[in-house]
Coordinates of C-alpha atoms and ligand atoms in Angstrom, one line a residue:
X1 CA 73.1 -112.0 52.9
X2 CA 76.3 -112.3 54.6
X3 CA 79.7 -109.9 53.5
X4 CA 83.1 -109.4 54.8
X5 CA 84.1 -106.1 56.1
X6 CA 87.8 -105.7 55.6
X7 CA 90.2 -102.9 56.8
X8 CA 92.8 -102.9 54.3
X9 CA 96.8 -102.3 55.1
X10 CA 97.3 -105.0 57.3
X11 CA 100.8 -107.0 56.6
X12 CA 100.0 -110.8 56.9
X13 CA 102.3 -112.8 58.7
X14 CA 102.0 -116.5 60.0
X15 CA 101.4 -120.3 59.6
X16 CA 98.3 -122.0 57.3
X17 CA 97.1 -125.8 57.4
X18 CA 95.6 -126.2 53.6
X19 CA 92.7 -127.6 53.7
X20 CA 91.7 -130.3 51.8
X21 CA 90.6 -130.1 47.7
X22 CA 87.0 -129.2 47.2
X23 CA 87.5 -130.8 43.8
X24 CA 88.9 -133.7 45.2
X25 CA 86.1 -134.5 47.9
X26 CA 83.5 -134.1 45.2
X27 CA 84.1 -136.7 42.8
X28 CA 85.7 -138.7 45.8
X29 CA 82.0 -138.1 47.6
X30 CA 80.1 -139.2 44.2
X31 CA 82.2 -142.1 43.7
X32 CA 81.6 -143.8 47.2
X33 CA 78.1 -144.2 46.1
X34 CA 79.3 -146.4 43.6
X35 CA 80.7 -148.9 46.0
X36 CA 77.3 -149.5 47.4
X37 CA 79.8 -149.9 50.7
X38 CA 81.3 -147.9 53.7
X39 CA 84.1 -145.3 52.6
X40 CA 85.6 -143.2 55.0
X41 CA 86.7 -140.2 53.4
X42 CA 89.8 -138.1 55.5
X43 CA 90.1 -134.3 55.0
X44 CA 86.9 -133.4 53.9
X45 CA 86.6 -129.7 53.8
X46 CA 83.5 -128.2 55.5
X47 CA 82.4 -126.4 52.6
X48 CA 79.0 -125.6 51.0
X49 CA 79.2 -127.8 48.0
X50 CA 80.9 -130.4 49.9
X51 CA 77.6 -130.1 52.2
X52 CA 75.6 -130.4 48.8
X53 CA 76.9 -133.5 47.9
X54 CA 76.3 -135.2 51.2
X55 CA 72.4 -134.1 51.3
X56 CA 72.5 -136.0 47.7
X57 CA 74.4 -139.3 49.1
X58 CA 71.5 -139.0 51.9
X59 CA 68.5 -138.4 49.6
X60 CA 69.9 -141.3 47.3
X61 CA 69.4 -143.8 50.4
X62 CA 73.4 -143.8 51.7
X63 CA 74.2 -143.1 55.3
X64 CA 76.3 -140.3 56.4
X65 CA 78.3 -138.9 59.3
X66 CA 80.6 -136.8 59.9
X67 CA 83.4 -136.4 62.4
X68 CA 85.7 -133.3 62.0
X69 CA 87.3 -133.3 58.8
X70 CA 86.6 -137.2 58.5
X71 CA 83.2 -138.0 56.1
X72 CA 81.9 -141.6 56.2
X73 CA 79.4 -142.6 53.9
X74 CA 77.8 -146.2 53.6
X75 CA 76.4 -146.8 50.6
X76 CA 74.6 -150.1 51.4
X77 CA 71.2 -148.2 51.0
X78 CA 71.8 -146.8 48.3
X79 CA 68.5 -147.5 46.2
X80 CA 67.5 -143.7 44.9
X81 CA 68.6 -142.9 41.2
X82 CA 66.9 -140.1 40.6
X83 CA 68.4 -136.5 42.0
X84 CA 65.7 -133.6 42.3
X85 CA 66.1 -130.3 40.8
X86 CA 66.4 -128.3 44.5
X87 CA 69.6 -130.5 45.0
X88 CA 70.8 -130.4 41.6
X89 CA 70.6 -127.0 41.5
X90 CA 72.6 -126.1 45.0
X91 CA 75.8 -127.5 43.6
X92 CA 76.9 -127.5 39.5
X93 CA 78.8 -130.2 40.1
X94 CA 76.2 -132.7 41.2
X95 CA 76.0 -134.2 37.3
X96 CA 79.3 -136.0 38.7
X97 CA 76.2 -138.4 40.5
X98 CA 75.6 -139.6 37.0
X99 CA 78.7 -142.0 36.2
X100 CA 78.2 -143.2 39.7
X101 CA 74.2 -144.2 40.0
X102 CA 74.5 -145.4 36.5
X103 CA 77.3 -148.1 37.5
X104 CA 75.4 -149.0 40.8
X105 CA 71.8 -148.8 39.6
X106 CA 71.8 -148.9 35.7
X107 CA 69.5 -145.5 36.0
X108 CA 70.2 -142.0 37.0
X109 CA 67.4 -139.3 36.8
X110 CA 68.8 -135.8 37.4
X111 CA 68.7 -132.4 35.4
X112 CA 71.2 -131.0 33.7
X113 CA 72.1 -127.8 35.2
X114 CA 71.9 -124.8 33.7
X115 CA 74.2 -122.2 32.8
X116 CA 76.4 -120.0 35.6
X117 CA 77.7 -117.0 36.6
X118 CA 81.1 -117.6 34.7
X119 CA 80.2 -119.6 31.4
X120 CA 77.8 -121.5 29.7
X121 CA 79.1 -125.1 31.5
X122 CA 77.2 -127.3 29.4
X123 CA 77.5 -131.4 29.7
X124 CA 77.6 -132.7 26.1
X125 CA 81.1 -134.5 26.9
X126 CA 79.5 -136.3 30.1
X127 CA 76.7 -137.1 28.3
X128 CA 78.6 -138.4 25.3
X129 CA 81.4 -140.5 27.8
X130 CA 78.3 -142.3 29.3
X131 CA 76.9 -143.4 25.4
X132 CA 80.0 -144.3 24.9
X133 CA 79.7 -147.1 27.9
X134 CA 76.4 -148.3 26.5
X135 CA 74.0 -145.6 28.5
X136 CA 70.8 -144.3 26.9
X137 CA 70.2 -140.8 27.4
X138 CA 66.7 -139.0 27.3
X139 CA 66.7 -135.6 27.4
X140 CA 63.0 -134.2 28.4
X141 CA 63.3 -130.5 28.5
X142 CA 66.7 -130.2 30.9
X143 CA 65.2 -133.3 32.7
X144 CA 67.9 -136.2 32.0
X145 CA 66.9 -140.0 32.3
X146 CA 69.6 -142.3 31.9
X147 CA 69.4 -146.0 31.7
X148 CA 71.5 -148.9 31.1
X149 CA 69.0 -151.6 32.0
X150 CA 72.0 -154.2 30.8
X151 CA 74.9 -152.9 33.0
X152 CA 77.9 -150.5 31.1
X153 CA 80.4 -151.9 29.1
X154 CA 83.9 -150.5 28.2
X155 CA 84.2 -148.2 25.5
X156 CA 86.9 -146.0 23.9
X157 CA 85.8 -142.3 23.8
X158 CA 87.9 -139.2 22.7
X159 CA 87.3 -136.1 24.7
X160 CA 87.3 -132.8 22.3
X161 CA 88.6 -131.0 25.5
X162 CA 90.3 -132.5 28.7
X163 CA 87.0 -131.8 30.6
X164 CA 87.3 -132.1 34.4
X165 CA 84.0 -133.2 35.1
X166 CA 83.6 -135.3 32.1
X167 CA 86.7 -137.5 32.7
X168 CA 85.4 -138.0 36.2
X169 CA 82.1 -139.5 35.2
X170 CA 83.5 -141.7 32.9
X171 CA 86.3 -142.7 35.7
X172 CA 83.8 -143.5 37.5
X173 CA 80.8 -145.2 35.1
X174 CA 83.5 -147.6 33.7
X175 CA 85.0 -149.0 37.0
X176 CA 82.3 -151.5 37.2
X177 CA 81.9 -151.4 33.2
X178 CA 82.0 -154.9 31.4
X179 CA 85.8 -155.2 29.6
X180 CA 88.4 -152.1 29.2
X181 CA 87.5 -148.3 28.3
X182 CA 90.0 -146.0 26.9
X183 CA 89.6 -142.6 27.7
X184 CA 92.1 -140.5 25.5
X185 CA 92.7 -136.4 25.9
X186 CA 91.4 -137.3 29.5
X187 CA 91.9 -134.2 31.9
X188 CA 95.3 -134.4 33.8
X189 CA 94.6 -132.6 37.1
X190 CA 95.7 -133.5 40.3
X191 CA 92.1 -134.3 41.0
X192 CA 92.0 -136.4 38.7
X193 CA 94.8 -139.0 39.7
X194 CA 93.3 -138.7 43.5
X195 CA 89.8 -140.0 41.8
X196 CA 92.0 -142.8 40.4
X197 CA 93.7 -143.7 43.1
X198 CA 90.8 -143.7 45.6
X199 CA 89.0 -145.8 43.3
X200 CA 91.7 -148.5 43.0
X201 CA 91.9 -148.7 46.4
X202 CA 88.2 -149.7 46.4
X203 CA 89.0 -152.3 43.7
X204 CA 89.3 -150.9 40.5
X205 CA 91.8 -151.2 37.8
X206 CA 92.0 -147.2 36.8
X207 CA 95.6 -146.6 35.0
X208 CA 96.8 -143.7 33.8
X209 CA 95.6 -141.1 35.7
X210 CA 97.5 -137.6 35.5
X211 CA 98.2 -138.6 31.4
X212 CA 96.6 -137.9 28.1
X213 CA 95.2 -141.4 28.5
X214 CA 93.3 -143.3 30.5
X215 CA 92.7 -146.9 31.0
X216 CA 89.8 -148.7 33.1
X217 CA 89.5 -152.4 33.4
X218 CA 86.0 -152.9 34.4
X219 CA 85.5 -155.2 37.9
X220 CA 83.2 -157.1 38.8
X221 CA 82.5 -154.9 42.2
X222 CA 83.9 -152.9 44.3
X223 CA 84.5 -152.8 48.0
X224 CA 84.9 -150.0 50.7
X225 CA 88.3 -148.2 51.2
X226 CA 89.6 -145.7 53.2
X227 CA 91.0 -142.0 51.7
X228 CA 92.8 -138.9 52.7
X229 CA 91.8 -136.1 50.1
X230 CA 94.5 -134.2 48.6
X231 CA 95.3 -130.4 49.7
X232 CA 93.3 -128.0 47.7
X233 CA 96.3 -126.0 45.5
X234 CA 93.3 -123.3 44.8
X235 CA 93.3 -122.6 48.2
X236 CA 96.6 -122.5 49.1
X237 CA 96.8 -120.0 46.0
X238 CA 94.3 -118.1 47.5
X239 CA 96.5 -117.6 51.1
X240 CA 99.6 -116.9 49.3
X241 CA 97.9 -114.7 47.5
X242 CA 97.4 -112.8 50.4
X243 CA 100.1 -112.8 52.0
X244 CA 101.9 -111.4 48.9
X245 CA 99.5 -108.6 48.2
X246 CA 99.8 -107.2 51.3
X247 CA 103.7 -107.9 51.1
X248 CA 103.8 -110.6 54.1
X249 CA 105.0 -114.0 54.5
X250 CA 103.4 -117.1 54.9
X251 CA 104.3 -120.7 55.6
X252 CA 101.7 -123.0 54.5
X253 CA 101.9 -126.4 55.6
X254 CA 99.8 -129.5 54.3
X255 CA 100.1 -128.5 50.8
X256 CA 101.3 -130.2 47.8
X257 CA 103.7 -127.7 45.8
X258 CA 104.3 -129.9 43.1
X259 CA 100.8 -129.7 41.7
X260 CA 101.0 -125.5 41.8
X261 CA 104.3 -125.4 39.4
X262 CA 102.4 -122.7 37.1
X263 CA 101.2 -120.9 39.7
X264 CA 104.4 -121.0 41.6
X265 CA 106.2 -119.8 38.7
X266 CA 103.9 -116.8 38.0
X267 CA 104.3 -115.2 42.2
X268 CA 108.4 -115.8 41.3
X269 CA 107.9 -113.9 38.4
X270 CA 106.0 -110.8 40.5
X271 CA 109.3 -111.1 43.0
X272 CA 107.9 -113.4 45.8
X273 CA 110.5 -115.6 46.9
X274 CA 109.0 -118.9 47.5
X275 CA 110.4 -122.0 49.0
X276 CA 109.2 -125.3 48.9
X277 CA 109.7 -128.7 50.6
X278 CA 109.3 -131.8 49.8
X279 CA 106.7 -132.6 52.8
X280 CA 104.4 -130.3 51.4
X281 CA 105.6 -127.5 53.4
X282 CA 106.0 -124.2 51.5
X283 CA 107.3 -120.3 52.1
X284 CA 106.7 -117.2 50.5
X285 CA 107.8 -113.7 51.0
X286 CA 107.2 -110.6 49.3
X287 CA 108.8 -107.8 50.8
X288 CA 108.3 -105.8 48.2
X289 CA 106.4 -104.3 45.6
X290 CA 104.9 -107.2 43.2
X291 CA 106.1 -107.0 39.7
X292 CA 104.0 -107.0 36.7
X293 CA 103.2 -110.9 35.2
X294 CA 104.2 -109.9 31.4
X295 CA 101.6 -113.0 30.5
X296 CA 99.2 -115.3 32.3
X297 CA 96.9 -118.1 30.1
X298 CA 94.9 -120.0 31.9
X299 CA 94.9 -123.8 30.5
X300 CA 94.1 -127.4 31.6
X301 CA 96.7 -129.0 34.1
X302 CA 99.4 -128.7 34.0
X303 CA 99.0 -124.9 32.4
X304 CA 98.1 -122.2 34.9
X305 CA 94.5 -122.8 36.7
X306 CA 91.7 -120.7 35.5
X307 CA 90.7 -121.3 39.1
X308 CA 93.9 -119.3 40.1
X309 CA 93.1 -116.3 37.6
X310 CA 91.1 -113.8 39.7
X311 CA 93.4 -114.2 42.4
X312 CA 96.6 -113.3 40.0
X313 CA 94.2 -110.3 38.7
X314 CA 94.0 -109.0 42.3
X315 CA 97.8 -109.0 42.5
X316 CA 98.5 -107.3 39.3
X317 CA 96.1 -104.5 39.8
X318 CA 98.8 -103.3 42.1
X319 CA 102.1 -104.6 40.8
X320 CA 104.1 -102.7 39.5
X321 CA 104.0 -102.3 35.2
X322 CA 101.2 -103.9 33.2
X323 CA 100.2 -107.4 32.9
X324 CA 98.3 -109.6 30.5
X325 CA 96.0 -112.4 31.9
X326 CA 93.7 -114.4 29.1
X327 CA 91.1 -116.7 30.0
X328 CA 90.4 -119.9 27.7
X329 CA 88.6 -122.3 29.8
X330 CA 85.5 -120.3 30.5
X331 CA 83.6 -117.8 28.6
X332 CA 82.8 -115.5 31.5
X333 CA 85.1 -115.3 34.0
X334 CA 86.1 -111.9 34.4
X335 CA 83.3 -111.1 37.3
X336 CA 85.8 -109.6 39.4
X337 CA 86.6 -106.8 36.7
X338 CA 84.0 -104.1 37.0
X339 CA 84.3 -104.6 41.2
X340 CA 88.2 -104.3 41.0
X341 CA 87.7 -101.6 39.2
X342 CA 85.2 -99.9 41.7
X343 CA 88.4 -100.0 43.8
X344 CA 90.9 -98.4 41.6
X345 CA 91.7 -101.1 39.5
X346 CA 92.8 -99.9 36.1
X347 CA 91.8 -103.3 33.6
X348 CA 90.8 -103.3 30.1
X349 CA 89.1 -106.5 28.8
X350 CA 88.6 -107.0 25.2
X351 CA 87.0 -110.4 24.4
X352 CA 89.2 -112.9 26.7
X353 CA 92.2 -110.8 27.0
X354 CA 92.2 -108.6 30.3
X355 CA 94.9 -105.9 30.3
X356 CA 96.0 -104.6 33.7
X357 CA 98.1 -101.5 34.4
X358 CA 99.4 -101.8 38.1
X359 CA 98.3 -99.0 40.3
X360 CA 100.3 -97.6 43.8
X361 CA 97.4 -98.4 45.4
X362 CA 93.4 -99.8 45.4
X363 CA 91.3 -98.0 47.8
X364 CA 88.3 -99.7 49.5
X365 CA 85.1 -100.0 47.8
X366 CA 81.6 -102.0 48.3
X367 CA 81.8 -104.7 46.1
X368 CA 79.6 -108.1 44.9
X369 CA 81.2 -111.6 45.0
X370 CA 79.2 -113.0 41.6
X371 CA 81.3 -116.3 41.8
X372 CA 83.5 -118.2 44.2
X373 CA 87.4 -117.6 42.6
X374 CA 85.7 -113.9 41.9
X375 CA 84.7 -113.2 45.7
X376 CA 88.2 -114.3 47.2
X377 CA 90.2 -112.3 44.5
X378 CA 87.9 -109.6 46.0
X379 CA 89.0 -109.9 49.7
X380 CA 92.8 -110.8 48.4
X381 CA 92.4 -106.9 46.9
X382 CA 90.5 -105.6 49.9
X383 CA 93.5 -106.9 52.3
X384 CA 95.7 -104.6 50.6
X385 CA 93.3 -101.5 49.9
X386 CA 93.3 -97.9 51.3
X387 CA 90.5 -98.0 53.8
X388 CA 87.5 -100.0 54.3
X389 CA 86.1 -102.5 51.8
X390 CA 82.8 -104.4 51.9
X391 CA 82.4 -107.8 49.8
X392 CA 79.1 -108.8 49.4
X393 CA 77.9 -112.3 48.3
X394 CA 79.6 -114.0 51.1
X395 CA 78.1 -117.5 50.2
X396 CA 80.0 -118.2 47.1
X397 CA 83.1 -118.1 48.9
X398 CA 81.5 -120.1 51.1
X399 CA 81.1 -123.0 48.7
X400 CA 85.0 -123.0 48.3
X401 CA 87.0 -121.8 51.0
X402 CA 86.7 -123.1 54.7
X403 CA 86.8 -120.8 57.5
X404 CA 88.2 -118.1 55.0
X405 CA 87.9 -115.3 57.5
X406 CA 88.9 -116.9 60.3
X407 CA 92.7 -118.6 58.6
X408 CA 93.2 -114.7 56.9
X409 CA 92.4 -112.9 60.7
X410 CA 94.6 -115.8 62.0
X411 CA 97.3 -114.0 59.6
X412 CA 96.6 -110.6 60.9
X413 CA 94.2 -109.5 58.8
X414 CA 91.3 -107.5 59.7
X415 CA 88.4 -109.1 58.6
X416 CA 84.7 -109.6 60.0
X417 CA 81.8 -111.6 58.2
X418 CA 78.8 -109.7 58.8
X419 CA 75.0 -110.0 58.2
X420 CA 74.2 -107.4 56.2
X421 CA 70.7 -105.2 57.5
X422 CA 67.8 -106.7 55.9
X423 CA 66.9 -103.5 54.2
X424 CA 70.6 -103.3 52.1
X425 CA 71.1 -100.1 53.9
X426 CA 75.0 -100.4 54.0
X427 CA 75.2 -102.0 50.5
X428 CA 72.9 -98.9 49.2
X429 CA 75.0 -96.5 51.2
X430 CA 78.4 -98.2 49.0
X431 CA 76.7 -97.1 46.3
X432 CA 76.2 -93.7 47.2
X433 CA 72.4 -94.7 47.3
X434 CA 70.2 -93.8 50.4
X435 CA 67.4 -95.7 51.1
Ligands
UD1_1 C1 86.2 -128.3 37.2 C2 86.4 -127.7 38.5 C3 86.4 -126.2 38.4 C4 87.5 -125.7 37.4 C5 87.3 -126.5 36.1 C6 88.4 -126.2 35.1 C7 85.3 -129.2 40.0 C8 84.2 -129.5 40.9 N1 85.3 -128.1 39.4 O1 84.9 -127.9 36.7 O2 86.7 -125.6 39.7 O3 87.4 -124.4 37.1 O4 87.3 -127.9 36.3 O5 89.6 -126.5 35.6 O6 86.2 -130.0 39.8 N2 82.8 -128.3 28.8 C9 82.0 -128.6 27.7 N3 81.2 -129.7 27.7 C10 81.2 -130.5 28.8 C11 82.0 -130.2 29.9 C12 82.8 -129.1 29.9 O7 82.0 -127.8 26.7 O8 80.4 -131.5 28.8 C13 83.7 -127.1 28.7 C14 83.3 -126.1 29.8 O9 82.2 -125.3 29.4 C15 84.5 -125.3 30.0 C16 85.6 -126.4 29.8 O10 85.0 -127.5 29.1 O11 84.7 -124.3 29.1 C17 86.2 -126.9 31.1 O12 85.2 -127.5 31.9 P1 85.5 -128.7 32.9 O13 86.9 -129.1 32.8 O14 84.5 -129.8 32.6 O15 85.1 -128.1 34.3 P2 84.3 -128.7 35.4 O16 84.6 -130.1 35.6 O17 82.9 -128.2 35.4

């Protein structure tokens, strides 16, 4: 198992290129199979997940090649509709293949996957958005087999909660659907209007995206295109949170401000002075202290990412004054607690409700990375820790955050990804445990 070793009290200082949006390349990825064509995809992160989903397009008969940051699929050959469990399982997003197979091949067999490290996640709103467009679902013991041997037709389905994934799927399944789908309390992410207009460009009729409703007029096929992802706002949360915690500056370029309004708002109320441009350029400095964030609720676009909540933690643990941070999208996403905590952190959680109380100063620690947005709040604290900190569990960040070490060492920091011994010798020793 891989972890970072950081020596904390470094002052980052410099430029960043954002990369582009994980959750932008993955519905983007899924919906190229549904053009049973050749898509070249610009900006693809190289990322775990992003990996994930092109072993599925492969296994599913597309071909695939990469070139950089450009991903080309052709989906000519695509004739697989059923995903197995291994590849499933490697990403959670992967039920976003379902909208997709089931508009190119009336059939998609996958399982549904199974509950996570930071909620329960289950899929009763994709499943119910693809009834809604004529699909029969089985369910045989997590095993999902989904047919609609007569092709999709529109349908008008009301989400009970602005799911991500769900309004994806349905993006997706009813491009090619027979007649017009409504979609209303459709998810309003950023992602979300990139789907949209990637799919128009291959020839559907997808209208508003980025609104409470959503409007699909089903063609008859679609064609090919040719799309440059969007910048991933988590990530450029994640280097600005860095730079502030260790009271830097950073000038990120290749981002898109205007999708990080809440988050923007949050750093300016902690006394970074940010400032943005309109070509997606963007400045923050914090030469000071941080001040507390009186309250943070995470909520669906435009409210403030849950994505974007351990990160925030990491910088009120040493702000000055106490801040309030609830989480509402997710059940369990406070991994980061107990390991913040291991480093001086002083954070009470009752039920969703974390209360922090800055401290002067975290010291380092050996600590476990249980999730992705977890493991990089984790290395934000250990940047501005006392002393040496370890993060274990190297691979979730992995999933989300290209070259993470490399772009924060670029800053000045000082930070190594290691292998760890084989025998956890160095993680027993962190816990004061000799082998
Ligand atoms: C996407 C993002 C993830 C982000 C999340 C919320 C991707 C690849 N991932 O995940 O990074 O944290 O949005 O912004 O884009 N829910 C149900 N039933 C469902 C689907 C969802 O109850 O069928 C619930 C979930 O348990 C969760 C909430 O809805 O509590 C939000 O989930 P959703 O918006 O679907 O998140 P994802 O699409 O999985």
């Amino acid at each position: 198992m891989a972890q970072y070793i950081i020596q904390g009290g470094r002052r980052l200082e410099g430029e960043h290129w954002v990369q582009g949006a994980k959750n932008s390349a993955l519905p983007i990825l899924a919906a190229a199979a549904a053009t049973k064509s050749q898509c070249v995809i610009h900006r693809c992160p190289a990322l775990k997940d992003v990996d994930a989903a092109l072993r599925i397009l492969r296994w599913l008969g597309c071909g695939v090649r990469r070139e950089g940051g450009t991903v080309t699929v052709d989906a000519a050959g695509l004739s697989h509709s059923r995903i197995p469990e291994v590849l499933m399982r490697e990403m959670r997003s992967s039920i976003i293949f379902m909208g997709p197979l089931l508009s190119a091949l009336g059939h998609a067999e996958l399982s549904a996957p199974g509950g996570c490290e930071i909620g329960l996640r289950p899929i009763n709103l994709h499943l119910e958005a693809m009834r809604a467009l004529g699909a029969e679902i089985v369910d045989e013991g997590g095993r999902l087999s989904c047919s609609a041997a007569k092709g999709l037709h529109g349908g008008r389905y009301i989400l009970s909660f602005p799911s991500v994934g769900a309004t994806e799927n349905m993006m997706i399944a009813a491009a090619r659907a027979r007649g017009t789908t409504t979609l209303t309390n459709a998810a309003r992410e950023p992602e979300i209007v990139d789907l949209a207009n990637f799919l128009n460009r291959c020839g559907a009729n997808v209208r508003g995206a980025g609104e409470g409703v959503i409007t699909i007029e089903g063609v008859e096929s679609l064609h090919g295109a040719e799309h440059a992802v969007i910048p991933d706002r988590i990530a450029a949360v994640t280097m600005l949170s860095a730079a502030a915690i260790t009271r830097g500056e950073i000038l990120l370029r290749g981002a898109a401000p205007g999708h990080m309004d809440a988050v923007l708002s949050v750093l300016e109320q902690g006394g970074c002075r940010i400032r943005r441009a309109p070509d997606g350029e963007m400045h923050l400095r914090a030469c000071a202290r941080l001040r507390h964030f009186p309250t943070v609720r995470t909520m669906p676009y435009p409210g403030f990412p849950t994505d974007a909540q351990a990160a925030i933690m990491a910088l009120a643990c040493v702000a000055e004054g106490a801040s309030m941070i609830t989480e509402t999208i997710f059940e369990n996403r406070y991994n980061h607690v107990g390991e913040l905590r291991r480093m001086g952190a002083s954070i009470r959680v009752e039920d969703r409700v974390a209360v922090v109380e800055g401290v002067a100063c975290l010291h380092g620690a050996g600590v476990e990375a249980r999730d992705l947005r977890a493991g990089t709040a984790l290395v934000v604290a250990g940047l501005a820790a006392e002393g040496r900190t370890r993060v274990r569990g190297v691979c979730h960040m992995e999933r989300g955050c290209e070259r993470f070490e490399e772009a924060l060492a670029a800053l000045g920091a000082d930070i190594n990804r290691m292998e760890e011994d084989s025998d956890g010798k160095e993680a027993n020793e962190d816990k004061g445990e000799k082998k």
